[in-house]
C-alpha cells in the first residue's frame, strides 16, 4: 500500500501539495486528474523518492521512504514500473538497442538472454516488427510503446505508474495505448495514471482522484465522478458526455 500522510511540497515559493493525505492499494487502478500545475506528476515522483516532501510522511509497504538513502530507495523503486510523459529514447540507438540498454547496464544477462528478453517485451507491447527501426522512424504511438517496453525490460512490477501516457497522440493511438495499459494490469497489478484526459482515464481506471489547490478534492468511483457537483470537476467530465448519458440511462 502507498500512503501519503499530510504531505506538503513546493517548488520554491510555489506551493504544489498542501497536506495531501490518501492511500492506494497496489492492486487498485487509479487515475489522478486535475489541471496543469496541480501536482499530478509530483505525486509519482514522491512515490518513487525522486523528490522528498517538505513535510509529512510517505509510506510504501509500511516503510517510511521520506528519509531513505538512494541505495535504500532502489529496492522501493523496483516495486514500480514508470513511464514518464517525455519517455525519451536514445536517438542513436535502434529499438532493439534502446530496450536492451538497461539490461546490459544493470544485469549480468548474456547477449542471447538479452535478445530473447527484448523480443519478448516488444512482443508484449505489440512493436516486435520494429526491432531495427530508429526512433525517428517511429510513429508517436510506436514511440510510446517502445518507451513502455524499455521500462518493462528490467523488472516485473507490482504497480505501473503512467505520467500523461497519451499526450500528443492522435485518438486512435491514444486508444491503443489505453488498451495496452489495461491489458498489462489484467493479472491483478495496479496502476496510477496521471492524466488531464478524462476519456482516457475512464478506459483504464476504477478509482479517480481530482487534485485542486494541493489536495484531492474528489476521491471516488466512476459514477461518483460523473455526478460530482464541483464546478471544475464538471468542466473536466464534460468531455465525456457519452459516459454521462450512459451513467444516467
mmCIF file of C-alpha atoms in Angstrom:
data_model
loop_
_atom_site.group_PDB
_atom_site.id
_atom_site.type_symbol
_atom_site.label_atom_id
_atom_site.label_comp_id
_atom_site.label_asym_id
_atom_site.label_seq_id
_atom_site.Cartn_x
_atom_site.Cartn_y
_atom_site.Cartn_z
ATOM 1 C CA UNK A 1 0.000 0.000 0.000
ATOM 2 C CA UNK A 2 1.049 3.591 -0.708
ATOM 3 C CA UNK A 3 0.170 6.110 1.996
ATOM 4 C CA UNK A 4 0.528 9.902 1.877
ATOM 5 C CA UNK A 5 0.205 11.349 5.373
ATOM 6 C CA UNK A 6 -0.285 15.139 5.416
ATOM 7 C CA UNK A 7 2.279 15.687 2.659
ATOM 8 C CA UNK A 8 3.294 19.178 1.588
ATOM 9 C CA UNK A 9 5.607 20.028 -1.286
ATOM 10 C CA UNK A 10 6.618 23.212 -3.068
ATOM 11 C CA UNK A 11 8.909 24.341 -5.859
ATOM 12 C CA UNK A 12 10.475 27.481 -4.399
ATOM 13 C CA UNK A 13 7.663 29.821 -3.432
ATOM 14 C CA UNK A 14 5.122 27.870 -5.488
ATOM 15 C CA UNK A 15 3.061 25.540 -3.341
ATOM 16 C CA UNK A 16 2.147 22.262 -5.068
ATOM 17 C CA UNK A 17 0.780 19.927 -2.373
ATOM 18 C CA UNK A 18 -0.787 21.180 0.863
ATOM 19 C CA UNK A 19 -1.400 18.494 3.449
ATOM 20 C CA UNK A 20 -2.295 15.788 0.936
ATOM 21 C CA UNK A 21 -3.455 12.566 2.612
ATOM 22 C CA UNK A 22 -4.640 9.384 0.870
ATOM 23 C CA UNK A 23 -3.823 5.696 0.491
ATOM 24 C CA UNK A 24 -3.707 3.475 -2.601
ATOM 25 C CA UNK A 25 -3.529 -0.328 -2.585
ATOM 26 C CA UNK A 26 -1.133 -1.969 -5.014
ATOM 27 C CA UNK A 27 -3.928 -3.773 -6.860
ATOM 28 C CA UNK A 28 -6.037 -0.651 -7.453
ATOM 29 C CA UNK A 29 -6.358 1.106 -10.817
ATOM 30 C CA UNK A 30 -6.319 4.809 -10.038
ATOM 31 C CA UNK A 31 -6.454 7.865 -12.302
ATOM 32 C CA UNK A 32 -5.152 11.149 -10.884
ATOM 33 C CA UNK A 33 -6.862 14.078 -12.603
ATOM 34 C CA UNK A 34 -6.524 17.830 -12.400
ATOM 35 C CA UNK A 35 -5.310 20.902 -14.211
ATOM 36 C CA UNK A 36 -1.731 21.775 -15.109
ATOM 37 C CA UNK A 37 0.470 22.501 -12.112
ATOM 38 C CA UNK A 38 -1.828 20.815 -9.601
ATOM 39 C CA UNK A 39 0.751 18.212 -8.528
ATOM 40 C CA UNK A 40 -0.223 15.131 -10.521
ATOM 41 C CA UNK A 41 3.287 14.241 -11.731
ATOM 42 C CA UNK A 42 4.719 15.403 -8.393
ATOM 43 C CA UNK A 43 2.806 12.565 -6.705
ATOM 44 C CA UNK A 44 4.519 9.971 -8.918
ATOM 45 C CA UNK A 45 7.950 11.447 -8.231
ATOM 46 C CA UNK A 46 7.265 11.443 -4.495
ATOM 47 C CA UNK A 47 6.144 7.795 -4.578
ATOM 48 C CA UNK A 48 9.495 6.856 -6.122
ATOM 49 C CA UNK A 49 11.528 9.045 -3.785
ATOM 50 C CA UNK A 50 12.850 11.088 -6.703
ATOM 51 C CA UNK A 51 11.921 14.160 -4.661
ATOM 52 C CA UNK A 52 11.221 14.491 -0.950
ATOM 53 C CA UNK A 53 8.262 16.217 0.709
ATOM 54 C CA UNK A 54 8.749 19.437 2.646
ATOM 55 C CA UNK A 55 6.739 17.870 5.456
ATOM 56 C CA UNK A 56 4.588 14.827 6.109
ATOM 57 C CA UNK A 57 5.322 11.158 5.536
ATOM 58 C CA UNK A 58 5.087 8.753 2.603
ATOM 59 C CA UNK A 59 4.865 5.009 3.240
ATOM 60 C CA UNK A 60 5.313 2.200 0.708
ATOM 61 C CA UNK A 61 4.534 -1.288 2.003
ATOM 62 C CA UNK A 62 4.594 0.115 5.532
ATOM 63 C CA UNK A 63 8.076 1.646 5.146
ATOM 64 C CA UNK A 64 8.589 5.377 5.596
ATOM 65 C CA UNK A 65 10.551 6.327 2.461
ATOM 66 C CA UNK A 66 10.995 10.025 3.196
ATOM 67 C CA UNK A 67 14.407 9.628 4.812
ATOM 68 C CA UNK A 68 15.765 6.674 2.864
ATOM 69 C CA UNK A 69 19.066 6.897 1.012
ATOM 70 C CA UNK A 70 19.390 6.411 -2.739
ATOM 71 C CA UNK A 71 20.617 2.845 -2.260
ATOM 72 C CA UNK A 72 17.688 2.048 0.048
ATOM 73 C CA UNK A 73 15.229 3.592 -2.410
ATOM 74 C CA UNK A 74 16.369 1.268 -5.193
ATOM 75 C CA UNK A 75 14.522 -1.637 -3.587
ATOM 76 C CA UNK A 76 11.389 0.514 -3.228
ATOM 77 C CA UNK A 77 11.536 1.616 -6.863
ATOM 78 C CA UNK A 78 11.736 -1.984 -8.070
ATOM 79 C CA UNK A 79 8.135 -2.402 -6.918
ATOM 80 C CA UNK A 80 7.055 0.033 -9.641
ATOM 81 C CA UNK A 81 7.309 0.482 -13.360
ATOM 82 C CA UNK A 82 7.056 4.096 -14.532
ATOM 83 C CA UNK A 83 6.641 5.684 -17.926
ATOM 84 C CA UNK A 84 7.134 9.443 -17.769
ATOM 85 C CA UNK A 85 5.492 11.712 -20.319
ATOM 86 C CA UNK A 86 8.734 12.557 -22.094
ATOM 87 C CA UNK A 87 9.742 8.867 -22.413
ATOM 88 C CA UNK A 88 12.790 9.843 -24.467
ATOM 89 C CA UNK A 89 14.622 7.153 -26.427
ATOM 90 C CA UNK A 90 18.295 7.291 -27.361
ATOM 91 C CA UNK A 91 18.319 8.802 -30.860
ATOM 92 C CA UNK A 92 21.493 6.978 -31.870
ATOM 93 C CA UNK A 93 20.189 3.504 -30.951
ATOM 94 C CA UNK A 94 17.584 1.435 -32.761
ATOM 95 C CA UNK A 95 14.573 -0.031 -30.973
ATOM 96 C CA UNK A 96 16.355 -3.279 -30.087
ATOM 97 C CA UNK A 97 19.332 -1.436 -28.593
ATOM 98 C CA UNK A 98 17.159 1.066 -26.727
ATOM 99 C CA UNK A 99 15.292 -1.707 -24.915
ATOM 100 C CA UNK A 100 18.478 -3.718 -24.346
ATOM 101 C CA UNK A 101 20.420 -0.778 -22.915
ATOM 102 C CA UNK A 102 19.369 -1.118 -19.255
ATOM 103 C CA UNK A 103 19.691 -4.894 -19.384
ATOM 104 C CA UNK A 104 23.331 -4.523 -20.396
ATOM 105 C CA UNK A 105 23.968 -1.806 -17.815
ATOM 106 C CA UNK A 106 22.255 -3.325 -14.788
ATOM 107 C CA UNK A 107 22.157 -7.097 -15.240
ATOM 108 C CA UNK A 108 24.584 -9.918 -15.909
ATOM 109 C CA UNK A 109 22.424 -11.446 -18.627
ATOM 110 C CA UNK A 110 24.165 -12.920 -21.665
ATOM 111 C CA UNK A 111 23.613 -11.372 -25.106
ATOM 112 C CA UNK A 112 21.433 -14.324 -26.011
ATOM 113 C CA UNK A 113 19.292 -13.791 -22.904
ATOM 114 C CA UNK A 114 19.105 -10.042 -23.554
ATOM 115 C CA UNK A 115 17.957 -10.531 -27.143
ATOM 116 C CA UNK A 116 15.309 -13.023 -26.031
ATOM 117 C CA UNK A 117 14.044 -10.641 -23.332
ATOM 118 C CA UNK A 118 13.943 -7.688 -25.742
ATOM 119 C CA UNK A 119 11.934 -9.635 -28.300
ATOM 120 C CA UNK A 120 9.582 -10.912 -25.603
ATOM 121 C CA UNK A 121 8.894 -7.420 -24.235
ATOM 122 C CA UNK A 122 8.464 -5.837 -27.659
ATOM 123 C CA UNK A 123 6.013 -8.617 -28.484
ATOM 124 C CA UNK A 124 4.015 -7.840 -25.339
ATOM 125 C CA UNK A 125 3.623 -4.164 -26.319
ATOM 126 C CA UNK A 126 2.991 -5.021 -29.965
ATOM 127 C CA UNK A 127 6.021 -3.499 -31.698
ATOM 128 C CA UNK A 128 8.175 -6.573 -32.288
ATOM 129 C CA UNK A 129 8.176 -5.717 -36.012
ATOM 130 C CA UNK A 130 10.097 -2.500 -35.218
ATOM 131 C CA UNK A 131 13.262 -4.077 -33.811
ATOM 132 C CA UNK A 132 15.655 -2.473 -36.271
ATOM 133 C CA UNK A 133 13.937 0.902 -36.658
ATOM 134 C CA UNK A 134 15.497 4.116 -35.371
ATOM 135 C CA UNK A 135 13.460 6.420 -33.073
ATOM 136 C CA UNK A 136 12.884 8.984 -35.850
ATOM 137 C CA UNK A 137 11.239 6.244 -37.929
ATOM 138 C CA UNK A 138 8.596 5.509 -35.288
ATOM 139 C CA UNK A 139 5.092 6.928 -35.156
ATOM 140 C CA UNK A 140 4.021 8.659 -31.951
ATOM 141 C CA UNK A 141 2.150 5.579 -30.767
ATOM 142 C CA UNK A 142 5.050 3.239 -31.541
ATOM 143 C CA UNK A 143 7.475 5.579 -29.761
ATOM 144 C CA UNK A 144 5.303 5.457 -26.633
ATOM 145 C CA UNK A 145 5.096 1.645 -26.815
ATOM 146 C CA UNK A 146 8.875 1.301 -27.138
ATOM 147 C CA UNK A 147 9.329 3.635 -24.149
ATOM 148 C CA UNK A 148 6.984 1.369 -22.202
ATOM 149 C CA UNK A 149 8.890 -1.716 -23.355
ATOM 150 C CA UNK A 150 12.185 -0.246 -22.165
ATOM 151 C CA UNK A 151 10.716 0.401 -18.730
ATOM 152 C CA UNK A 152 9.289 -3.126 -18.581
ATOM 153 C CA UNK A 153 12.542 -4.855 -19.515
ATOM 154 C CA UNK A 154 14.249 -4.723 -16.128
ATOM 155 C CA UNK A 155 11.527 -5.839 -13.759
ATOM 156 C CA UNK A 156 8.113 -7.310 -13.120
ATOM 157 C CA UNK A 157 6.500 -4.559 -11.049
ATOM 158 C CA UNK A 158 3.717 -4.700 -8.501
ATOM 159 C CA UNK A 159 2.270 -1.469 -9.862
ATOM 160 C CA UNK A 160 2.530 0.600 -13.040
ATOM 161 C CA UNK A 161 2.897 4.385 -12.930
ATOM 162 C CA UNK A 162 1.977 6.405 -16.031
ATOM 163 C CA UNK A 163 2.591 10.121 -16.491
ATOM 164 C CA UNK A 164 0.268 11.521 -19.206
ATOM 165 C CA UNK A 165 0.765 8.395 -21.374
ATOM 166 C CA UNK A 166 -1.436 9.587 -24.258
ATOM 167 C CA UNK A 167 -0.331 13.235 -24.511
ATOM 168 C CA UNK A 168 0.402 14.239 -28.090
ATOM 169 C CA UNK A 169 -1.139 11.114 -29.604
ATOM 170 C CA UNK A 170 -3.993 11.046 -32.098
ATOM 171 C CA UNK A 171 -7.260 9.439 -30.880
ATOM 172 C CA UNK A 172 -6.539 6.049 -32.465
ATOM 173 C CA UNK A 173 -3.055 5.725 -30.978
ATOM 174 C CA UNK A 174 -4.274 7.098 -27.643
ATOM 175 C CA UNK A 175 -6.970 4.430 -27.568
ATOM 176 C CA UNK A 176 -4.407 1.731 -28.423
ATOM 177 C CA UNK A 177 -2.136 2.861 -25.577
ATOM 178 C CA UNK A 178 -5.090 2.787 -23.163
ATOM 179 C CA UNK A 179 -5.902 -0.772 -24.253
ATOM 180 C CA UNK A 180 -2.279 -1.772 -23.673
ATOM 181 C CA UNK A 181 -2.274 -0.161 -20.227
ATOM 182 C CA UNK A 182 -5.457 -2.019 -19.304
ATOM 183 C CA UNK A 183 -4.076 -5.320 -20.648
ATOM 184 C CA UNK A 184 -0.864 -5.013 -18.619
ATOM 185 C CA UNK A 185 -2.947 -4.750 -15.428
ATOM 186 C CA UNK A 186 -5.217 -7.711 -16.131
ATOM 187 C CA UNK A 187 -3.245 -10.041 -13.857
ATOM 188 C CA UNK A 188 -4.040 -8.011 -10.751
ATOM 189 C CA UNK A 189 -1.232 -5.462 -10.949
ATOM 190 C CA UNK A 190 -2.469 -1.996 -10.137
ATOM 191 C CA UNK A 191 -1.735 1.325 -11.764
ATOM 192 C CA UNK A 192 -1.655 5.021 -11.111
ATOM 193 C CA UNK A 193 -2.280 7.033 -14.267
ATOM 194 C CA UNK A 194 -1.741 10.781 -14.206
ATOM 195 C CA UNK A 195 -3.745 12.483 -16.939
ATOM 196 C CA UNK A 196 -5.840 15.502 -17.811
ATOM 197 C CA UNK A 197 -7.882 13.438 -20.301
ATOM 198 C CA UNK A 198 -10.916 12.050 -18.503
ATOM 199 C CA UNK A 199 -11.936 9.958 -21.513
ATOM 200 C CA UNK A 200 -8.640 8.040 -21.330
ATOM 201 C CA UNK A 201 -8.859 7.689 -17.558
ATOM 202 C CA UNK A 202 -12.281 6.081 -17.946
ATOM 203 C CA UNK A 203 -10.785 3.345 -20.128
ATOM 204 C CA UNK A 204 -8.231 2.151 -17.575
ATOM 205 C CA UNK A 205 -9.219 3.192 -14.027
ATOM 206 C CA UNK A 206 -11.800 2.200 -11.433
ATOM 207 C CA UNK A 207 -10.953 4.913 -8.905
ATOM 208 C CA UNK A 208 -10.491 8.610 -9.613
ATOM 209 C CA UNK A 209 -8.771 11.361 -7.642
ATOM 210 C CA UNK A 210 -9.047 15.029 -8.595
ATOM 211 C CA UNK A 211 -6.377 17.454 -7.392
ATOM 212 C CA UNK A 212 -7.038 21.122 -6.736
ATOM 213 C CA UNK A 213 -5.106 23.605 -4.597
ATOM 214 C CA UNK A 214 -2.701 20.964 -3.341
ATOM 215 C CA UNK A 215 -5.226 18.387 -2.188
ATOM 216 C CA UNK A 216 -7.541 15.704 -3.513
ATOM 217 C CA UNK A 217 -10.944 17.430 -3.600
ATOM 218 C CA UNK A 218 -12.520 14.263 -5.002
ATOM 219 C CA UNK A 219 -11.765 10.569 -4.486
ATOM 220 C CA UNK A 220 -14.302 8.059 -5.707
ATOM 221 C CA UNK A 221 -15.549 5.712 -8.394
ATOM 222 C CA UNK A 222 -16.670 6.406 -11.964
ATOM 223 C CA UNK A 223 -20.330 7.070 -11.214
ATOM 224 C CA UNK A 224 -19.444 9.405 -8.351
ATOM 225 C CA UNK A 225 -17.011 11.302 -10.589
ATOM 226 C CA UNK A 226 -19.589 11.790 -13.335
ATOM 227 C CA UNK A 227 -22.121 13.137 -10.826
ATOM 228 C CA UNK A 228 -19.730 15.275 -8.732
ATOM 229 C CA UNK A 229 -21.201 18.720 -8.042
ATOM 230 C CA UNK A 230 -17.879 20.621 -8.053
ATOM 231 C CA UNK A 231 -17.812 23.080 -10.987
ATOM 232 C CA UNK A 232 -14.233 22.348 -12.026
ATOM 233 C CA UNK A 233 -14.790 18.594 -11.981
ATOM 234 C CA UNK A 234 -17.943 19.067 -14.049
ATOM 235 C CA UNK A 235 -15.908 21.022 -16.601
ATOM 236 C CA UNK A 236 -13.415 18.153 -16.825
ATOM 237 C CA UNK A 237 -16.008 15.419 -17.249
ATOM 238 C CA UNK A 238 -17.931 17.404 -19.862
ATOM 239 C CA UNK A 239 -15.536 15.918 -22.439
ATOM 240 C CA UNK A 240 -17.107 12.519 -21.832
ATOM 241 C CA UNK A 241 -20.753 13.324 -22.477
ATOM 242 C CA UNK A 242 -21.224 9.769 -23.726
ATOM 243 C CA UNK A 243 -20.354 8.414 -20.283
ATOM 244 C CA UNK A 244 -22.690 10.882 -18.578
ATOM 245 C CA UNK A 245 -25.509 9.697 -20.824
ATOM 246 C CA UNK A 246 -24.691 6.068 -20.116
ATOM 247 C CA UNK A 247 -24.414 6.696 -16.391
ATOM 248 C CA UNK A 248 -27.860 8.301 -16.204
ATOM 249 C CA UNK A 249 -29.673 5.883 -18.504
#
